[in-house]
Amino acid sequence: NEGKGMGMKTDDCATAAICQECHHEIDNGSHLSREERRCLMNRAIVLTVIKLVRMGKVVPK
């Protein structure tokens, strides 16, 4: 969670459309390293942006 901290929210551009189970695993997964959790979140963000572009909700410049 880049740029996130106490009282700070991550930028809306870094939103990932994932289920509660995946969200919990990425945020609290004790069997995953911090790097593994960050990689999973980055992948989820990219897949979300791709889906939004394909739906016409986000238009790349």
Coordinates of C-alpha atoms in Angstrom, one line a residue:
N1 CA 0.0 0.0 0.0
E2 CA 2.1 2.8 -1.3
G3 CA 1.6 6.1 0.4
K4 CA -0.7 4.7 3.0
G5 CA -0.2 5.2 6.7
M6 CA -2.0 6.2 9.9
G7 CA -4.9 8.5 8.9
M8 CA -3.8 8.4 5.2
K9 CA -5.8 6.8 2.4
T10 CA -4.3 5.2 -0.7
D11 CA -5.0 7.1 -4.0
D12 CA -8.2 6.0 -5.6
C13 CA -6.2 5.2 -8.8
A14 CA -4.7 2.3 -6.8
T15 CA -8.0 0.6 -6.2
A16 CA -8.4 -3.2 -6.8
A17 CA -11.7 -4.9 -7.3
I18 CA -11.1 -8.0 -5.2
C19 CA -13.3 -10.2 -2.9
Q20 CA -13.1 -10.0 0.9
E21 CA -11.1 -13.2 1.1
C22 CA -8.4 -11.9 -1.2
H23 CA -8.4 -8.5 0.5
H24 CA -7.9 -10.2 3.8
E25 CA -5.1 -12.4 2.4
I26 CA -3.3 -9.4 0.9
D27 CA -3.7 -7.2 4.0
N28 CA -3.1 -9.9 6.7
G29 CA -1.7 -13.0 5.0
S30 CA 0.7 -14.4 7.6
H31 CA 2.0 -17.0 5.2
L32 CA 2.9 -14.4 2.6
S33 CA 5.9 -12.1 2.7
R34 CA 5.4 -8.3 2.5
E35 CA 6.8 -8.5 -1.0
E36 CA 4.5 -11.3 -2.1
R37 CA 1.5 -9.4 -0.7
R38 CA 2.6 -6.2 -2.5
C39 CA 3.0 -8.1 -5.8
L40 CA -0.5 -9.6 -5.5
M41 CA -2.0 -6.2 -4.8
N42 CA -0.1 -4.6 -7.7
R43 CA -1.4 -7.4 -10.0
A44 CA -5.0 -6.9 -8.7
I45 CA -4.7 -3.1 -9.3
V46 CA -3.5 -3.6 -12.9
L47 CA -6.3 -6.1 -13.6
T48 CA -8.8 -3.7 -12.2
V49 CA -7.6 -0.9 -14.4
I50 CA -7.6 -3.1 -17.5
K51 CA -11.2 -4.1 -16.8
L52 CA -12.3 -0.5 -16.2
V53 CA -10.7 0.5 -19.6
R54 CA -12.4 -2.3 -21.4
M55 CA -15.7 -1.2 -19.9
G56 CA -15.1 2.3 -21.1
K57 CA -15.1 3.7 -17.5
V58 CA -11.5 4.9 -17.8
V59 CA -10.1 6.4 -21.0
P60 CA -6.4 6.3 -21.4
K61 CA -4.7 9.5 -22.7

